[in-house]
mmCIF file of C-alpha atoms in Angstrom:
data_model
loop_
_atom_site.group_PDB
_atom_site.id
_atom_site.type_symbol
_atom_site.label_atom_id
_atom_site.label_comp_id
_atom_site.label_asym_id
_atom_site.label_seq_id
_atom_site.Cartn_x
_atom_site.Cartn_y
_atom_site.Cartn_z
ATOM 1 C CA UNK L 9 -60.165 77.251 -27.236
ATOM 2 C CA UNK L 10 -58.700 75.726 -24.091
ATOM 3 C CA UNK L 11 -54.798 75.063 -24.238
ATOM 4 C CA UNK L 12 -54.224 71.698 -23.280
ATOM 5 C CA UNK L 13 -50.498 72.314 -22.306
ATOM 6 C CA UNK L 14 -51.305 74.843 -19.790
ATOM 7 C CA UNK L 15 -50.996 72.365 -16.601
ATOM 8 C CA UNK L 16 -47.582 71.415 -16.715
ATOM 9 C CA UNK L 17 -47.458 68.299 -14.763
ATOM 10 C CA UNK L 18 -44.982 65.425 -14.599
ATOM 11 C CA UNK L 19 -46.080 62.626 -16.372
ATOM 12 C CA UNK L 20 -46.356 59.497 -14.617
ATOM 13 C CA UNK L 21 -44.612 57.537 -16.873
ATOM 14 C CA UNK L 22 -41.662 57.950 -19.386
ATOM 15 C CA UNK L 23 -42.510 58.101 -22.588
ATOM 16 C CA UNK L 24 -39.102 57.878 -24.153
ATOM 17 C CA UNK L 25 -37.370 54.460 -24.473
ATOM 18 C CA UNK L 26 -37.474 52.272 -21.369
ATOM 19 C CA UNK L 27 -35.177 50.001 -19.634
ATOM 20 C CA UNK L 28 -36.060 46.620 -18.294
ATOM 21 C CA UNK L 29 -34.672 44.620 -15.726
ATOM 22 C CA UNK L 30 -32.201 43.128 -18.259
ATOM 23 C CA UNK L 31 -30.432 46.713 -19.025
ATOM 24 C CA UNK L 32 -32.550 46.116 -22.218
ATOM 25 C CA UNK L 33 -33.561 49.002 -23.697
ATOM 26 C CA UNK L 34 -36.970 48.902 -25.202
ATOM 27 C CA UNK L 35 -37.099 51.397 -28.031
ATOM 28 C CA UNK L 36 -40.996 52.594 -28.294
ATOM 29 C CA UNK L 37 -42.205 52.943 -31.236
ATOM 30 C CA UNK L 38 -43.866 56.415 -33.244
ATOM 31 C CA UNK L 39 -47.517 54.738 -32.077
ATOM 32 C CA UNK L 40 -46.640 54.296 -28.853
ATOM 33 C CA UNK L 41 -44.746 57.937 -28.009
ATOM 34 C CA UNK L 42 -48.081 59.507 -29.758
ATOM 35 C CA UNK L 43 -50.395 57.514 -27.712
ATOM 36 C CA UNK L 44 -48.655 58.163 -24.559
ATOM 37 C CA UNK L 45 -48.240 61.836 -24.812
ATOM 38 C CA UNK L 46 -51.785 62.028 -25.928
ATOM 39 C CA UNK L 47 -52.947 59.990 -22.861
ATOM 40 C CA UNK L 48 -50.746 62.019 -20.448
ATOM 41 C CA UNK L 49 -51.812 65.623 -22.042
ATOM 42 C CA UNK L 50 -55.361 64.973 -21.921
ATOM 43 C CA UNK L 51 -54.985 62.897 -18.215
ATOM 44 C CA UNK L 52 -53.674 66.077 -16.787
ATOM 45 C CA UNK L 53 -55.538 68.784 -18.599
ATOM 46 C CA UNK L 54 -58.927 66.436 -17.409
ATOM 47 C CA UNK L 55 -57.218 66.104 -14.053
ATOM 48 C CA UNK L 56 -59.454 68.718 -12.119
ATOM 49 C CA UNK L 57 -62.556 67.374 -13.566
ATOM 50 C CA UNK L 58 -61.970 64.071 -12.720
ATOM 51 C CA UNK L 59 -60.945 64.319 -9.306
ATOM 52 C CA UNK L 60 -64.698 66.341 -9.206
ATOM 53 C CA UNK L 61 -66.105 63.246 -10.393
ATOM 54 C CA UNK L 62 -64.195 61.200 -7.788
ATOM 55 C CA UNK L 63 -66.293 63.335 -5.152
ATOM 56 C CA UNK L 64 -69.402 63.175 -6.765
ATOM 57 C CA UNK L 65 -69.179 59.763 -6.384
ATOM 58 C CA UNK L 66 -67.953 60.027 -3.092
ATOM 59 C CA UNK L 67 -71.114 61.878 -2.119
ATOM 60 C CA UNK L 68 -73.248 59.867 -3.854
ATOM 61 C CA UNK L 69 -71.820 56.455 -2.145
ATOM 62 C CA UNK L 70 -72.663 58.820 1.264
ATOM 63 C CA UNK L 71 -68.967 59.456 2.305
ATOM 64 C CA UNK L 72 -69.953 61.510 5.650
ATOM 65 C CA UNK L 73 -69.062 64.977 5.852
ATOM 66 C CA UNK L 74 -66.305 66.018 9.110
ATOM 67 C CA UNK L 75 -67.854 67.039 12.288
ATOM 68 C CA UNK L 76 -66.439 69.940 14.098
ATOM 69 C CA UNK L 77 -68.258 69.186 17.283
ATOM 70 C CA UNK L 78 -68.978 66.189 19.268
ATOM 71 C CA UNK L 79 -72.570 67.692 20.028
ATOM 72 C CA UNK L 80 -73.409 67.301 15.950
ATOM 73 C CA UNK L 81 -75.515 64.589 14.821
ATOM 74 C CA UNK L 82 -73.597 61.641 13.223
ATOM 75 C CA UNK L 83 -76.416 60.979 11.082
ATOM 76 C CA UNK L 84 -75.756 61.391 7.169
ATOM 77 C CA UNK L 85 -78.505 63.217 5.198
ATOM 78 C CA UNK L 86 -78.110 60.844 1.518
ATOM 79 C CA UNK L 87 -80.185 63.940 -0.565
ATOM 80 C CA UNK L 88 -77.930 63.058 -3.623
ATOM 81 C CA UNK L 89 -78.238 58.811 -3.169
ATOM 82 C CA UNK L 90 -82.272 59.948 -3.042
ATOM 83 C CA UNK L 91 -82.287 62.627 -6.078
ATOM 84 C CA UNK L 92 -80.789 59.823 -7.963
ATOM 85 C CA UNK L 93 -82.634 56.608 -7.343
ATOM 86 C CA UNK L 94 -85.900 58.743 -7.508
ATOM 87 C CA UNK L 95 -85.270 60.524 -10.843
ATOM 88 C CA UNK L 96 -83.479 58.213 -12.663
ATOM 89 C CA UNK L 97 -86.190 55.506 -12.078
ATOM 90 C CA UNK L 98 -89.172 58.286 -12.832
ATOM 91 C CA UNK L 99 -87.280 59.068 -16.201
ATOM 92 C CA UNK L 100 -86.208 54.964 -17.088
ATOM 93 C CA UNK L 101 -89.798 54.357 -16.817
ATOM 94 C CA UNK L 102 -90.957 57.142 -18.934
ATOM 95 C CA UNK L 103 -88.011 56.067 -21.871
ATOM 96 C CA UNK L 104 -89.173 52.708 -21.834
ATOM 97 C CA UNK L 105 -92.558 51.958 -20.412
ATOM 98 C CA UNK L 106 -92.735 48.388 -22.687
ATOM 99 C CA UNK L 107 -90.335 45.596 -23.390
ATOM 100 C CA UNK L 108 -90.406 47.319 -27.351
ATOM 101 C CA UNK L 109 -90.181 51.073 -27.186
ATOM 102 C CA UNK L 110 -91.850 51.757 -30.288
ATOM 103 C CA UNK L 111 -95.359 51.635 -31.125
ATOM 104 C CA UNK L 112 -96.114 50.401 -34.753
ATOM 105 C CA UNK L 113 -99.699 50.426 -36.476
ATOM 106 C CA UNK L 114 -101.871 48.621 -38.631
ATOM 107 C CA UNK L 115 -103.530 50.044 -41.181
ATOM 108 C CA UNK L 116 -104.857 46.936 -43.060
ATOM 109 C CA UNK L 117 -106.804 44.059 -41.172
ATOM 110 C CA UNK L 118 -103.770 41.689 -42.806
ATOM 111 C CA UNK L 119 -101.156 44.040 -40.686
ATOM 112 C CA UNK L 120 -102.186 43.136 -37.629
ATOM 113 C CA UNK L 121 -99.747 40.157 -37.576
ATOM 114 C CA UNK L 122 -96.862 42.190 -39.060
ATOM 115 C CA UNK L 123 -97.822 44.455 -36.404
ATOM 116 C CA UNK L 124 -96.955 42.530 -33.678
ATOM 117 C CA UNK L 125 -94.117 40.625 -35.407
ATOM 118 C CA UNK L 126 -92.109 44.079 -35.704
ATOM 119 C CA UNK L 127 -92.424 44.734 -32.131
ATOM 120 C CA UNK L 128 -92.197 40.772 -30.907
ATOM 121 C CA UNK L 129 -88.879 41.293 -32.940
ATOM 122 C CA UNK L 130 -87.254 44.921 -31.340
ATOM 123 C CA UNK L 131 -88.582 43.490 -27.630
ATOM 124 C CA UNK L 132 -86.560 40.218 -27.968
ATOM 125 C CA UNK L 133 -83.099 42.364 -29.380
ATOM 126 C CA UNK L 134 -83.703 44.286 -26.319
ATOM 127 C CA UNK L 135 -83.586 41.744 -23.715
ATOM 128 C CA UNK L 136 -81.071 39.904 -25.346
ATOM 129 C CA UNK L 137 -78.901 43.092 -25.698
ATOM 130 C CA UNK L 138 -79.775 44.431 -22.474
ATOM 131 C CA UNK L 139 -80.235 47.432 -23.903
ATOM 132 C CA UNK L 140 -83.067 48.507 -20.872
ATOM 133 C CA UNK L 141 -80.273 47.832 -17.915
ATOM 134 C CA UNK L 142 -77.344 49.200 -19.959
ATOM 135 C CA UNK L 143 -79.156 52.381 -20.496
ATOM 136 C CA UNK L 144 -80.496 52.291 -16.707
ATOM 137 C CA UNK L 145 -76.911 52.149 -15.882
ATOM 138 C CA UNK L 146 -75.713 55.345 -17.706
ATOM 139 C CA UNK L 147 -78.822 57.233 -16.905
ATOM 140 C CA UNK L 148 -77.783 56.974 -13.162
ATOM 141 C CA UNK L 149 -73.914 57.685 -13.956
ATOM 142 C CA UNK L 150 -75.321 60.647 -15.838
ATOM 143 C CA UNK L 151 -76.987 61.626 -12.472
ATOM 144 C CA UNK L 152 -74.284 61.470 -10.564
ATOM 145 C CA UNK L 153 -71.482 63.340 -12.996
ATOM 146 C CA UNK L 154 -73.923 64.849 -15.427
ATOM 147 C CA UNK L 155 -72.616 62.506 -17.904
ATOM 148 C CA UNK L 156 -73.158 58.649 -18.595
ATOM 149 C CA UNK L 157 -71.038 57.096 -21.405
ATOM 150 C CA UNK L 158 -71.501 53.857 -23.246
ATOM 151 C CA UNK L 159 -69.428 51.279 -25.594
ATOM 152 C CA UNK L 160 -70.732 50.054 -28.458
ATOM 153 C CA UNK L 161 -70.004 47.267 -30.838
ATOM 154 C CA UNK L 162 -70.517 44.547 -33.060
ATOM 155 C CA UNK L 163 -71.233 41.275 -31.010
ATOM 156 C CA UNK L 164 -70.600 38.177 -32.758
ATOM 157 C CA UNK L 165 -70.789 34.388 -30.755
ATOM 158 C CA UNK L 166 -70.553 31.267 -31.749
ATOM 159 C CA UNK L 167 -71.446 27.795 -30.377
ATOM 160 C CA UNK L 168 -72.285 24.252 -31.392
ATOM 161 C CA UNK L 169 -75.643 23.951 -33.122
ATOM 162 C CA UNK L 170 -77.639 20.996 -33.465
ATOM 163 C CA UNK L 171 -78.932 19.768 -36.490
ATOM 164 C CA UNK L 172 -81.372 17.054 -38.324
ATOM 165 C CA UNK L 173 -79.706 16.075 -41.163
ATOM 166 C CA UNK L 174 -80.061 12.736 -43.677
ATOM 167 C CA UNK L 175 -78.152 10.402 -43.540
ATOM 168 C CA UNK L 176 -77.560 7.287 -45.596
ATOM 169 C CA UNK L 177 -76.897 3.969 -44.449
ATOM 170 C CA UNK L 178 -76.559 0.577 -45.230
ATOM 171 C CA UNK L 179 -79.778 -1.657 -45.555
ATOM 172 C CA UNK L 180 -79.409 -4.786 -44.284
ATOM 173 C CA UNK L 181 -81.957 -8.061 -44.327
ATOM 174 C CA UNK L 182 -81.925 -11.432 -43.569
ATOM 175 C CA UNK L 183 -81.005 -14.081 -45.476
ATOM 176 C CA UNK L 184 -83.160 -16.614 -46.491
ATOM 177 C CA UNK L 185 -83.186 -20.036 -48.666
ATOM 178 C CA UNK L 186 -85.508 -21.151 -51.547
ATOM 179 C CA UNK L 187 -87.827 -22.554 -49.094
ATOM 180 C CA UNK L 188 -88.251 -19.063 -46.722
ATOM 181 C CA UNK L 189 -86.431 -20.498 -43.682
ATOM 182 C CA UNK L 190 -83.850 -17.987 -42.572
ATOM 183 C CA UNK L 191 -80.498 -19.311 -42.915
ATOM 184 C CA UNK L 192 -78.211 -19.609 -39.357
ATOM 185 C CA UNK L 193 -74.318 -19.593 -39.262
ATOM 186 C CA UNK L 194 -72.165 -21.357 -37.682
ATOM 187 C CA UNK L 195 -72.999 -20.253 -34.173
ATOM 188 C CA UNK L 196 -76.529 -20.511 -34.591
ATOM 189 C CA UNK L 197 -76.760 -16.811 -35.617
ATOM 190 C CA UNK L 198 -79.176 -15.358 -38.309
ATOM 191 C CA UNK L 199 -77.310 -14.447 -41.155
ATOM 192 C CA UNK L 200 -77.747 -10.877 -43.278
ATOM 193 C CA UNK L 201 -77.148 -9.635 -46.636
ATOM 194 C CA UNK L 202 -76.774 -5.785 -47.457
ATOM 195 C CA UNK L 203 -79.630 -4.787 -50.438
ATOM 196 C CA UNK L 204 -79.321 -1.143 -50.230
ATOM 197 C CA UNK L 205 -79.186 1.932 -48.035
ATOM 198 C CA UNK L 206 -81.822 3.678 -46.586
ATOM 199 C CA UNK L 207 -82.175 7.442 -45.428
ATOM 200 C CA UNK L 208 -82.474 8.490 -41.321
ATOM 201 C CA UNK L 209 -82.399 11.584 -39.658
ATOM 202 C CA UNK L 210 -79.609 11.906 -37.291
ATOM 203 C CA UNK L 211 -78.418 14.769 -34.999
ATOM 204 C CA UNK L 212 -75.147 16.249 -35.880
ATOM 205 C CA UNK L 213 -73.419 19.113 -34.189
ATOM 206 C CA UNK L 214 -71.913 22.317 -35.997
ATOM 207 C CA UNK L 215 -70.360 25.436 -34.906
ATOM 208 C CA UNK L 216 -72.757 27.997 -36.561
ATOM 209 C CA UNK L 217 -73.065 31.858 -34.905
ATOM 210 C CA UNK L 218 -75.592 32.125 -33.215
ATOM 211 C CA UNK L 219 -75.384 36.086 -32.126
ATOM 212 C CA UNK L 220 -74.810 38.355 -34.558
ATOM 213 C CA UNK L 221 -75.965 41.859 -33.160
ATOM 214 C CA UNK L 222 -75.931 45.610 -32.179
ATOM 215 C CA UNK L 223 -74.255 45.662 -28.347
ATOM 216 C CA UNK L 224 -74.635 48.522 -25.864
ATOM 217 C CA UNK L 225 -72.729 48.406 -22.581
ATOM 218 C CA UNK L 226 -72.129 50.884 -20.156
ATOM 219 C CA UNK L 227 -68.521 52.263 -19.559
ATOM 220 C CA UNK L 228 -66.624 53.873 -16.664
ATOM 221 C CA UNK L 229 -66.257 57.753 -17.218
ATOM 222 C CA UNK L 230 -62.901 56.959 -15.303
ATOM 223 C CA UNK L 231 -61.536 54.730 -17.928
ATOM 224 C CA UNK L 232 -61.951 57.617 -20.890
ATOM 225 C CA UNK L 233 -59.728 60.845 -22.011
ATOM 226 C CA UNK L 234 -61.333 62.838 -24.771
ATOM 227 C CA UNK L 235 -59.813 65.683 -26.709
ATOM 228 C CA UNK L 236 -60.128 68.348 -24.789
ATOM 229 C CA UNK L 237 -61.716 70.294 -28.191
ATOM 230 C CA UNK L 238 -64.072 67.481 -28.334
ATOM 231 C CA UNK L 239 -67.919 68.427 -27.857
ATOM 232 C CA UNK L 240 -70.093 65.568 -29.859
ATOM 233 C CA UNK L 241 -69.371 61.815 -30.160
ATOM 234 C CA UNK L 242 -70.073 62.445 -33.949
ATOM 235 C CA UNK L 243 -66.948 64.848 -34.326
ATOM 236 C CA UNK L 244 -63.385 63.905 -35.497
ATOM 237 C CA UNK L 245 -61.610 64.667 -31.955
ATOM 238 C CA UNK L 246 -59.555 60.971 -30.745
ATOM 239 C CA UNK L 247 -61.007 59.604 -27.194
ATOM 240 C CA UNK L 248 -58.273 57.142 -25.616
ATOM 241 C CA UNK L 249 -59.388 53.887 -23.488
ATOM 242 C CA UNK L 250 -57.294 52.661 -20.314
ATOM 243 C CA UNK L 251 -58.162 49.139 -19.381
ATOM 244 C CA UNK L 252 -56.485 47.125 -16.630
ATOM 245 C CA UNK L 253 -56.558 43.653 -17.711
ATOM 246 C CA UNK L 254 -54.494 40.317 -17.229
ATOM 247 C CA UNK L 255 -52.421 38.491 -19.543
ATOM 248 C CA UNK L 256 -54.813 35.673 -19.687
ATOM 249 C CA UNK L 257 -57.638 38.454 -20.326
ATOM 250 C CA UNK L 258 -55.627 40.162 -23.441
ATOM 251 C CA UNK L 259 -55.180 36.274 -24.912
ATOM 252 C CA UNK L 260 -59.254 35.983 -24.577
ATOM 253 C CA UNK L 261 -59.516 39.290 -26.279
ATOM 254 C CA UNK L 262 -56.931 38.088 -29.365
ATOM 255 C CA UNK L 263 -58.662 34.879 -29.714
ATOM 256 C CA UNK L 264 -62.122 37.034 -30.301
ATOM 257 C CA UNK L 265 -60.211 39.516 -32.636
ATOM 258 C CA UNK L 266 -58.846 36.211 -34.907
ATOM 259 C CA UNK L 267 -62.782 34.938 -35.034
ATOM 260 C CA UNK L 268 -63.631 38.912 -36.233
ATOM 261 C CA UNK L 269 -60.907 38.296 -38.930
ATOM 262 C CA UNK L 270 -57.757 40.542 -37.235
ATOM 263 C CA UNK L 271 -54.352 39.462 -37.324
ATOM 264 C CA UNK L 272 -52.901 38.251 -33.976
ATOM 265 C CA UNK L 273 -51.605 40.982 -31.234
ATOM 266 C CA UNK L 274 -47.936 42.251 -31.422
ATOM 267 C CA UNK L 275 -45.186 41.352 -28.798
ATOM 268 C CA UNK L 276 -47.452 38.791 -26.761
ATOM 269 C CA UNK L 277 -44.784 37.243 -26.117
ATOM 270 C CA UNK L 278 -42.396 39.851 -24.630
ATOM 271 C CA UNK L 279 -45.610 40.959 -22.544
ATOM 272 C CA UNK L 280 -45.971 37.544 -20.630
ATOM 273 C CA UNK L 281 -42.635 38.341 -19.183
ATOM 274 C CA UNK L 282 -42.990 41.944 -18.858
ATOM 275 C CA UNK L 283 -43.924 43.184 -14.893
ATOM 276 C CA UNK L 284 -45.013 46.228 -14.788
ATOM 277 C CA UNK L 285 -45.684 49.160 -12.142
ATOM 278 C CA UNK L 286 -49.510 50.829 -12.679
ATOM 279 C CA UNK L 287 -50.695 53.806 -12.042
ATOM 280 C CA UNK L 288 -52.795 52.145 -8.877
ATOM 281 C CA UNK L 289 -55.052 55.854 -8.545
ATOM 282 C CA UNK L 290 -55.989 55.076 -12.490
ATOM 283 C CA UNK L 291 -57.051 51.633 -11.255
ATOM 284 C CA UNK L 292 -58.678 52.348 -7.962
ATOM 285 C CA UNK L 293 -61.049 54.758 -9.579
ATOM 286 C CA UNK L 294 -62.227 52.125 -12.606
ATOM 287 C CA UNK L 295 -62.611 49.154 -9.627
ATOM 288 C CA UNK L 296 -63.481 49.186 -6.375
ATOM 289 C CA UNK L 297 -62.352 45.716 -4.596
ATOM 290 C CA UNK L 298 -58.674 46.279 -6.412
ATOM 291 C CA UNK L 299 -56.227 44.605 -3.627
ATOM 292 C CA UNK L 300 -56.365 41.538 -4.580
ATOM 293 C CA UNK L 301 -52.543 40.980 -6.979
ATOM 294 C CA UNK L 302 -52.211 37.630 -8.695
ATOM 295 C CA UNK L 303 -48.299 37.339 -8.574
ATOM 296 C CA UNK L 304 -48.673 34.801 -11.663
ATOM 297 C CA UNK L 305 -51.222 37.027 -14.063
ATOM 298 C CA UNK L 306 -50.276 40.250 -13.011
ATOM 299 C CA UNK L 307 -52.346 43.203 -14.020
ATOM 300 C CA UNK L 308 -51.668 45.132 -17.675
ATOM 301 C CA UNK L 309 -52.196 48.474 -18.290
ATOM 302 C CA UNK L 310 -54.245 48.713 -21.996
ATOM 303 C CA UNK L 311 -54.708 52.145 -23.556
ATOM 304 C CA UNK L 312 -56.772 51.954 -26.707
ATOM 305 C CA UNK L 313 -56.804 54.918 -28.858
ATOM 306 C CA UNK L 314 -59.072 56.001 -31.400
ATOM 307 C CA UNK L 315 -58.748 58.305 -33.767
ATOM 308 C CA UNK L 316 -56.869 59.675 -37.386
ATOM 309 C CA UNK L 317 -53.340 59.142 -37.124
ATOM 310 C CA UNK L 318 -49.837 58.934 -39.612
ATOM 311 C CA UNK L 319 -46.445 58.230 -38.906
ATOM 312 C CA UNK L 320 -45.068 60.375 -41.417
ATOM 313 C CA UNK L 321 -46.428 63.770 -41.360
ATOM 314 C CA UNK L 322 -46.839 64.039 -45.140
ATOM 315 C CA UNK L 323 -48.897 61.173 -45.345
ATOM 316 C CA UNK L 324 -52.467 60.856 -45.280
ATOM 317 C CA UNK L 325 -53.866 60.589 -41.730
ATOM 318 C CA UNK L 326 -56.480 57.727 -41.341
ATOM 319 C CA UNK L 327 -58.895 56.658 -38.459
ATOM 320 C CA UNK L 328 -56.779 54.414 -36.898
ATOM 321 C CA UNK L 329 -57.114 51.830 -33.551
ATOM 322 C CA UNK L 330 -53.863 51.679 -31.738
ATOM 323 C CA UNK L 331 -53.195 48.980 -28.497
ATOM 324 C CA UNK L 332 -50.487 50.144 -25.959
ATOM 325 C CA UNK L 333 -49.846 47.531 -23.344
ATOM 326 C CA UNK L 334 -47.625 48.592 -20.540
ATOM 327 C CA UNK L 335 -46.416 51.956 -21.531
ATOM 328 C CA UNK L 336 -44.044 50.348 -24.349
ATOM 329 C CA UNK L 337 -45.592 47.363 -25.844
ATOM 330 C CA UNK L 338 -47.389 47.838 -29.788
ATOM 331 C CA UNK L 339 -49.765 45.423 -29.281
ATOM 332 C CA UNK L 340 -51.862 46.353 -32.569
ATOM 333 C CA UNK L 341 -51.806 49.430 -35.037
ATOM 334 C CA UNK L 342 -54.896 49.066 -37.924
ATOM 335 C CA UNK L 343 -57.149 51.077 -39.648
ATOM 336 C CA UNK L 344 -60.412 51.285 -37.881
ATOM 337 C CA UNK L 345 -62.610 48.494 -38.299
ATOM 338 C CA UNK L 346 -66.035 49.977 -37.522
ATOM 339 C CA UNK L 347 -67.679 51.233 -41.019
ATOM 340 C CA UNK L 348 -68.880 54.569 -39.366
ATOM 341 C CA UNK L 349 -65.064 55.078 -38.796
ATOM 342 C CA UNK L 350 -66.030 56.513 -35.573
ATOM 343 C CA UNK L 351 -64.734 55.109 -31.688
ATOM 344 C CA UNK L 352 -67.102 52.901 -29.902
ATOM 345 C CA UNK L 353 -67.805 55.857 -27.679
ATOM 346 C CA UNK L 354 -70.965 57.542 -26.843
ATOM 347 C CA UNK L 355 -72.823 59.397 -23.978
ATOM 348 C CA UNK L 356 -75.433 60.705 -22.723
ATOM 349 C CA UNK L 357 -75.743 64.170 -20.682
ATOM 350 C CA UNK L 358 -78.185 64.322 -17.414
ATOM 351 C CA UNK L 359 -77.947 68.601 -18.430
ATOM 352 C CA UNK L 360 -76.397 70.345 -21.215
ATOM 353 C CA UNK L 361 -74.508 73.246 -19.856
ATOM 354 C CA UNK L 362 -75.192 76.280 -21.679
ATOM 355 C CA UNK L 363 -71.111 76.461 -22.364
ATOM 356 C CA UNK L 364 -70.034 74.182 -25.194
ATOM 357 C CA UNK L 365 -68.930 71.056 -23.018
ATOM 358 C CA UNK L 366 -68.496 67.058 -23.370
ATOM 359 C CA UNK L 367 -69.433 66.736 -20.031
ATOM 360 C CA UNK L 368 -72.877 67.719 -18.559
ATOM 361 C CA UNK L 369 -74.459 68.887 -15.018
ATOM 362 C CA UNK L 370 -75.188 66.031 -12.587
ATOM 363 C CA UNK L 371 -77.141 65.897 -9.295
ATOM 364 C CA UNK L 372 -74.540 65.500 -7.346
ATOM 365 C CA UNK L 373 -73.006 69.114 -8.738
ATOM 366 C CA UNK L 374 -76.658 70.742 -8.761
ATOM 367 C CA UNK L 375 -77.407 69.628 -5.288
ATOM 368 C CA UNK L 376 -74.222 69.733 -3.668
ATOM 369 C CA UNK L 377 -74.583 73.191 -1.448
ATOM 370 C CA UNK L 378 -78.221 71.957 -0.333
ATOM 371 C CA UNK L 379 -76.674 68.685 0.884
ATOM 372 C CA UNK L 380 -73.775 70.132 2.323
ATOM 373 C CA UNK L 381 -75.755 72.761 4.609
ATOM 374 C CA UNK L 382 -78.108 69.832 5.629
ATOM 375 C CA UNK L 383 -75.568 67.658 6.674
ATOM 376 C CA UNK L 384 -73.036 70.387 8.461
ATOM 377 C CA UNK L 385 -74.939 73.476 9.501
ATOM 378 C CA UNK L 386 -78.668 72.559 10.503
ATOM 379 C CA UNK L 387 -77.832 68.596 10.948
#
C-alpha cells in the first residue's frame, strides 16, 4: 500500500490554532485539525498527479510546445483537442442514441400505452436533469485525464403554484317591494339584500415543490482529494471537497440546507468578518477567469469532508459531513444525510489501468509522445 506520509511537504496552511488580526487566537476545533491534516496529506501525496492533470489540460486547451529554431513551423498540431471531440461524441451517441435510453416492450395489445408512458416518463427526468449533457461533460473530462467525476444529490425546489380552488361568497340580490318594482335609496341607487352565498372558483397561489428528483452534475477533478487507499466510489475510504465560494454564496447554501431540514451553519457570523488569504494555485485550477476580487464578498475557502469520523477514539466512528470554512471556521459537523451513507462522489474512467487505481488512462496520457513528435520533431 502506498504511504501517504512519504512526501514531506510544508503545508500551506497552519493547522494549529490561528491568530487574527485582533491578537485573537482562534482555537480550532478536533473537526477542523482532522479535516485539515487530511486535506493537506492527501493534497501533497496527489500533488504529482495533479500537476499531470494540469498539463493534460494544458495540451488539450493546445498550449504550444517551445520552438528551438526560428526555421520551425509555428503551427500547433491539436491531435489530443481532435482524439477528444471525435471519440467522446462517437461514444455519447452510442450511450444514448434516444431522449430515453431504455427500450421497454409490450407484450399485451393493452401495454402499448404503458409502453410508451414508461419511456415518455425516463425521457422527460432526463432533460429535466440534464442527465445527457452532465454525462457528455465527464465523458470528455474522462478523455482528457482518464477520469471524469460527478456530484450527485437530492434536488428539491420550490415555487408558488397556482391553484383552482372554491370559494364561498356572499349572494347578494336586489331588493324589491310587494308590487316587483326594485326599491332605490336615497341617491337613486338600487338597493340589495344578502340571501346566501354561492360557490366560485378562484385562483390562489401556494408554495408547493415542484422538483423533487435524482441530480447528476459534473465536478472538477481539481476540486477533489480521495484517500489515497481508495479504488471504488462504493468503498469506505473519505474523499474531501474544496470549494471557493462567497459569503453571500455560503448564506444561499444555509438557506437550502434549513428547507432540507438542517440546522443553521456554525460561526456565520465570525466568518462575515473573517479575510482570509487562499491558496490562489487551488483556485486557479477549479476557475479559469479568477482575477476578478470583490473587496466586499471576498472569496471563502470550503472544504467538505466525507467520511466515518469520532472525536474520541473509543467511540464509535460514524459517516459523518464536516464544513471547514477558512482553515479554522466549524461551519457544520452531522451525521451524513444521504441514506446510502456514501459521499456524493462518483466517476467514471475513460481506461482502467491494469494496476488497482482511482484514476484511469486519458487521451491526453495515451497520445502524448505521438503529439509531442508531431508538433517538435517532424512539424
Amino acid at each position: 500500500m502506498p504511504d501517504i506520509k512519504t512526501k514531506s511537504k510544508t503545508p500551506h496552511y497552519r493547522v494549529d490554532s490561528l491568530q487574527s488580526k485582533s491578537n485573537e487566537v482562534i482555537e480550532l476545533t478536533p473537526a477542523v485539525k482532522f479535516v485539515i491534516e487530511a486535506w493537506n496529506d492527501w493534497d501533497n501525496f496527489w500533488s504529482d498527479k495533479m500537476n499531470k492533470f494540469e498539463e493534460y489540460y494544458q495540451r488539450w486547451k493546445n498550449k504550444p510546445p517551445r520552438r528551438d529554431e526560428d526555421w520551425q513551423s509555428q503551427f500547433q498540431k491539436r491531435l489530443t483537442w481532435q482524439a477528444v471531440a471525435t471519440l467522446v461524441a462517437r461514444f455519447h451517441s452510442i450511450l444514448f442514441p434516444i431522449s430515453a435510453p431504455i427500450e421497454a416492450e409490450a407484450t399485451e395489445t393493452q401495454d402499448e400505452g404503458y409502453r410508451i408512458i414508461a419511456k415518455s416518463i425516463v425521457a422527460h427526468w432526463f432533460k429535466l436533469g440534464k442527465i445527457t449533457k452532465e454525462f457528455l461533460s465527464g465523458m470528455r473530462s474522462a478523455g482528457i485525464y482518464g477520469s471524469g467525476l460527478f456530484e450527485d444529490d437530492w434536488f428539491v425546489k420550490t415555487g408558488n403554484v397556482a391553484e383552482k380552488i372554491e370559494k364561498q361568497i356572499p349572494d347578494f340580490r336586489a331588493m324589491v317591494d310587494g308590487q316587483g318594482n326594485k326599491v332605490l335609496d336615497e341617491q337613486g341607487n338600487i338597493r340589495s339584500e344578502q340571501i346566501g352565498t354561492r360557490t366560485i372558483l378562484a385562483e390562489e397561489k401556494k408554495k408547493k415543490v415542484i422538483e423533487d428528483r435524482y441530480r447528476l452534475r459534473k465536478t472538477s477533478i481539481f476540486s477533489w482529494r480521495i484517500h489515497p487507499y481508495k479504488k471504488d466510489d462504493d468503498d469506505d475510504y473519505p474523499v474531501i471537497k474544496q470549494e471557493f465560494i462567497t459569503y453571500n454564496d455560503l448564506i444561499l447554501m444555509e438557506k437550502r440546507a434549513q428547507e432540507y431540514g438542517i440546522s443553521k451553519f456554525d460561526n456565520m457570523d465570525k466568518l462575515k468578518e473573517d479575510r482570509f488569504k487562499i491558496d490562489e494555485k487551488s483556485y486557479t485550477r477549479i476557475q479559469k477567469d479568477s482575477d476578478f476580487k470583490d473587496k466586499n464578498n471576498p472569496r471563502i475557502e470550503l472544504l467538505t469532508y466525507w467520511g466515518y469520523y469520532s472525536e474520541n477514539e473509543d467511540d464509535e466512528k460514524k459517516p459523518m459531513c464536516i464544513g471547514v470554512a477558512n482553515r479554522k471556521y466549524e461551519l457544520w459537523n452531522k451525521e451524513n444525510p444521504y441514506w446510502h451513507q456514501k459521499s456524493p462522489l462518483t466517476h467514471i474512467v475513460w481506461t482502467e489501468d491494469e494496476k488497482e487505481s482511482y484514476y484511469g488512462i486519458g487521451l491526453a496520457e495515451i497520445g502524448g509522445d505521438a503529439e509531442d513528435r508531431v508538433n517538435t520533431n517532424i512539424n
